[in-house]
Coordinates of C-alpha atoms in Angstrom, one line a residue:
Chain A
T762 CA 29.8 62.4 139.7
Q763 CA 31.9 64.5 137.1
L764 CA 32.2 67.7 138.7
L765 CA 33.7 69.5 135.7
E766 CA 32.2 68.6 132.6
Q767 CA 34.3 69.4 129.5
S768 CA 33.0 69.5 125.9
P769 CA 33.2 68.6 123.3
Q770 CA 35.0 65.3 123.9
F771 CA 36.4 65.0 120.4
L772 CA 36.9 67.7 117.8
S773 CA 38.5 67.6 114.2
I774 CA 38.7 70.4 112.1
Q775 CA 40.4 72.2 109.2
E776 CA 43.4 74.4 109.4
G777 CA 42.4 78.0 109.8
E778 CA 38.8 77.3 111.4
N779 CA 38.1 78.6 114.9
L780 CA 36.9 76.5 117.8
T781 CA 35.7 76.6 121.5
V782 CA 36.2 74.2 124.2
Y783 CA 34.2 74.4 127.3
C784 CA 34.3 73.5 130.8
N785 CA 31.2 73.8 133.1
S786 CA 30.5 73.1 136.7
S787 CA 27.8 73.5 139.4
S788 CA 30.8 74.2 141.8
V789 CA 32.7 77.1 142.4
F790 CA 36.3 77.2 141.8
S791 CA 39.0 79.4 143.1
S792 CA 41.0 79.2 140.2
L793 CA 41.0 77.1 137.0
Q794 CA 43.6 76.1 134.6
W795 CA 43.8 74.8 131.1
Y796 CA 46.5 72.4 130.0
R797 CA 47.7 70.8 126.9
Q798 CA 49.1 67.1 126.5
E799 CA 51.0 65.6 123.7
P800 CA 50.9 61.9 123.4
G801 CA 53.0 59.9 125.8
E802 CA 54.0 62.9 127.9
G803 CA 52.4 64.7 130.8
P804 CA 50.0 67.6 130.7
V805 CA 51.6 71.0 130.4
L806 CA 49.9 74.2 131.9
L807 CA 48.8 76.8 129.5
V808 CA 47.0 79.2 131.7
T809 CA 45.6 80.0 135.0
V810 CA 42.7 82.0 135.6
V811 CA 41.5 83.3 139.1
T812 CA 39.1 86.2 138.7
G813 CA 35.5 85.9 137.7
G814 CA 35.1 87.5 134.1
E815 CA 38.9 87.1 133.6
V816 CA 40.0 87.0 129.9
K817 CA 43.6 85.8 129.3
K818 CA 45.0 85.9 125.6
L819 CA 48.0 83.5 124.6
K820 CA 48.6 84.3 121.0
R821 CA 45.8 82.8 119.1
L822 CA 44.3 81.1 122.2
T823 CA 41.7 83.1 124.5
F824 CA 41.0 81.6 127.7
Q825 CA 37.8 83.2 129.7
F826 CA 36.7 82.5 133.5
G827 CA 32.9 82.7 134.1
D828 CA 31.5 85.5 136.1
A829 CA 30.6 83.2 138.8
R830 CA 33.7 81.2 138.5
K831 CA 31.8 77.9 137.6
D832 CA 32.7 77.7 134.0
S833 CA 35.5 78.5 131.6
S834 CA 36.1 78.3 127.9
L835 CA 39.1 78.1 125.7
H836 CA 38.9 79.7 122.1
I837 CA 41.4 79.2 119.5
T838 CA 41.4 81.3 116.4
A839 CA 42.6 80.2 113.0
A840 CA 43.7 76.7 114.5
Q841 CA 47.1 75.3 113.1
T842 CA 48.1 71.6 112.8
G843 CA 50.4 72.5 115.9
D844 CA 47.4 72.8 118.0
T845 CA 46.7 69.2 117.9
G846 CA 46.5 67.6 121.2
L847 CA 44.5 66.9 124.3
Y848 CA 43.1 69.9 126.0
L849 CA 42.4 69.5 129.7
C850 CA 40.9 71.9 132.2
A851 CA 41.2 71.6 136.1
G852 CA 39.7 73.6 138.7
V853 CA 40.8 74.1 142.3
L854 CA 37.6 73.8 144.4
D855 CA 36.7 76.8 146.5
S856 CA 35.5 74.5 149.5
N857 CA 38.3 72.5 150.0
Y858 CA 41.1 73.6 147.4
Q859 CA 41.0 70.0 145.8
L860 CA 42.1 70.0 142.2
I861 CA 39.2 68.6 139.8
W862 CA 39.9 67.7 136.3
G863 CA 37.8 67.7 133.2
A864 CA 37.7 64.6 130.8
G865 CA 39.7 66.3 128.2
T866 CA 39.0 67.5 124.6
K867 CA 40.9 65.6 122.1
L868 CA 41.7 68.3 119.2
I869 CA 42.9 67.2 115.7
I870 CA 43.7 69.9 113.3
K871 CA 43.8 68.6 109.6
P872 CA 46.1 70.4 107.1
Chain B
S916 CA 63.6 75.5 139.7
Q917 CA 61.3 72.7 140.5
T918 CA 61.6 69.4 138.8
I919 CA 59.8 66.3 139.0
H920 CA 61.3 62.7 137.8
Q921 CA 59.1 59.8 137.1
W922 CA 60.4 56.5 136.3
P923 CA 60.3 54.0 134.2
A924 CA 59.1 55.6 131.2
T925 CA 57.7 52.2 129.9
L926 CA 57.2 48.9 131.7
V927 CA 55.8 45.6 130.5
Q928 CA 54.9 43.2 133.3
P929 CA 53.0 39.9 133.5
V930 CA 49.6 39.3 135.2
G931 CA 50.3 38.5 138.9
S932 CA 53.4 40.4 139.3
P933 CA 54.3 43.1 141.7
L934 CA 54.8 46.8 140.6
S935 CA 56.7 49.9 142.0
L936 CA 56.7 53.2 140.2
E937 CA 58.9 56.0 141.7
C938 CA 58.4 59.8 141.6
T939 CA 60.6 62.2 143.1
V940 CA 60.2 66.0 143.2
E941 CA 63.3 68.7 143.6
G942 CA 63.3 72.2 144.3
T943 CA 60.3 72.6 146.5
S944 CA 59.4 71.8 150.0
N945 CA 56.0 69.8 151.3
P946 CA 54.5 69.6 148.1
N947 CA 50.9 68.0 147.3
L948 CA 51.7 64.8 145.3
Y949 CA 49.5 62.9 143.2
W950 CA 49.2 59.7 141.0
Y951 CA 46.8 59.7 138.2
R952 CA 45.8 57.1 135.4
Q953 CA 45.0 58.1 132.2
A954 CA 42.9 56.2 129.5
A955 CA 44.1 56.8 126.0
G956 CA 43.1 60.2 124.8
R957 CA 41.1 60.9 127.8
G958 CA 41.2 62.7 131.0
L959 CA 43.0 62.2 134.1
Q960 CA 41.6 59.9 136.9
L961 CA 43.0 60.7 140.4
L962 CA 44.2 57.5 142.2
F963 CA 46.1 58.7 145.3
Y964 CA 47.0 62.0 146.7
S965 CA 49.3 62.8 149.7
V966 CA 49.5 66.3 151.4
G967 CA 52.5 65.1 153.7
I968 CA 54.9 62.2 154.7
G969 CA 52.9 59.2 155.4
Q970 CA 49.7 60.7 154.6
I971 CA 47.8 58.9 151.6
S972 CA 44.2 59.4 150.4
S973 CA 42.8 56.9 147.9
E974 CA 40.2 58.0 145.5
V975 CA 39.4 55.0 143.8
P976 CA 39.3 51.4 145.1
Q977 CA 41.7 49.1 143.2
N978 CA 44.7 46.8 143.2
L979 CA 47.0 49.6 143.8
S980 CA 48.5 51.5 146.9
A981 CA 50.7 54.3 147.6
S982 CA 53.3 55.3 150.0
R983 CA 55.1 58.5 150.7
P984 CA 58.4 57.6 152.7
Q985 CA 60.1 61.1 152.3
D986 CA 58.9 64.5 151.7
R987 CA 59.5 64.5 148.1
Q988 CA 59.0 60.8 147.1
F989 CA 55.9 59.3 146.1
I990 CA 55.6 55.5 145.3
L991 CA 52.8 53.6 143.5
S992 CA 52.7 49.8 143.9
S993 CA 50.6 46.6 143.6
K994 CA 51.4 43.2 144.9
K995 CA 49.8 41.4 142.1
L996 CA 49.1 43.2 138.7
L997 CA 45.8 42.8 136.8
L998 CA 45.2 43.1 133.0
S999 CA 43.1 46.1 133.8
D1000 CA 46.1 47.8 135.4
S1001 CA 47.4 48.7 132.1
G1002 CA 47.5 52.4 131.2
F1003 CA 49.4 55.7 131.4
Y1004 CA 50.4 56.6 134.9
L1005 CA 51.2 59.9 135.9
C1006 CA 52.8 61.7 138.9
A1007 CA 52.3 65.4 139.7
W1008 CA 53.0 67.9 142.3
S1009 CA 51.5 71.1 143.4
V1010 CA 51.6 73.8 146.0
V1011 CA 48.5 75.2 147.3
L1012 CA 48.7 78.9 147.9
G1013 CA 45.6 80.7 149.0
G1014 CA 43.4 78.6 146.7
F1015 CA 45.6 78.9 143.7
S1016 CA 47.3 75.7 142.5
E1017 CA 48.9 74.5 139.6
A1018 CA 50.0 70.9 139.0
F1019 CA 53.2 70.0 137.4
F1020 CA 53.7 66.5 135.8
G1021 CA 56.3 63.9 135.1
Q1022 CA 56.7 62.4 131.8
G1023 CA 54.3 59.4 132.7
T1024 CA 54.8 55.7 132.8
R1025 CA 53.2 53.5 130.2
L1026 CA 52.6 50.1 131.9
T1027 CA 51.1 47.2 129.9
V1028 CA 50.3 44.1 131.7
V1029 CA 50.4 41.0 129.6

């Protein structure tokens, strides 16, 4: 059973467009992280959100944690080719502190 | 600062041969340690995690085993590799502080079983 549903699985858009990636669950998380992974390397942490309703901005990236701490979104404004990569969300379950991963969104930004 | 070392970076092994991948962490004590496997362009599948020396939890029944002989050392092994063991293996560590946990990854090992 996939506890953290990430969508879309794959996204290919033109440079300059906006996009949103979602992570949804029926479980409550004490915190949720977003990672970006380049081919052949390990994922690298982008941001951690810990408070329901929290919004964090990292340049053109906006991360939001749902009010009930069950879902999160990543919005990229004016995507650039350098944003290409695999984006992963991961949540720490409130019940047992286990780290649960989404399946990832493969993002390709075309010039 | 904390660092994590994972080796080798790439490995080509014949079917039926043994496997040993090693991961060490520096700069932290009593970390949670993880072994993940990742299919191309996809998410992470948790294989094993450890909360302390000699404590190993297996998430997926498979041809692999893990050991933690020292606090900051985590080893992934197999006695006889299968073709299906091919993949990208990642070691990671984290420290849980009041429900707040971030994972830090090694560079990964690309394993090809031929």
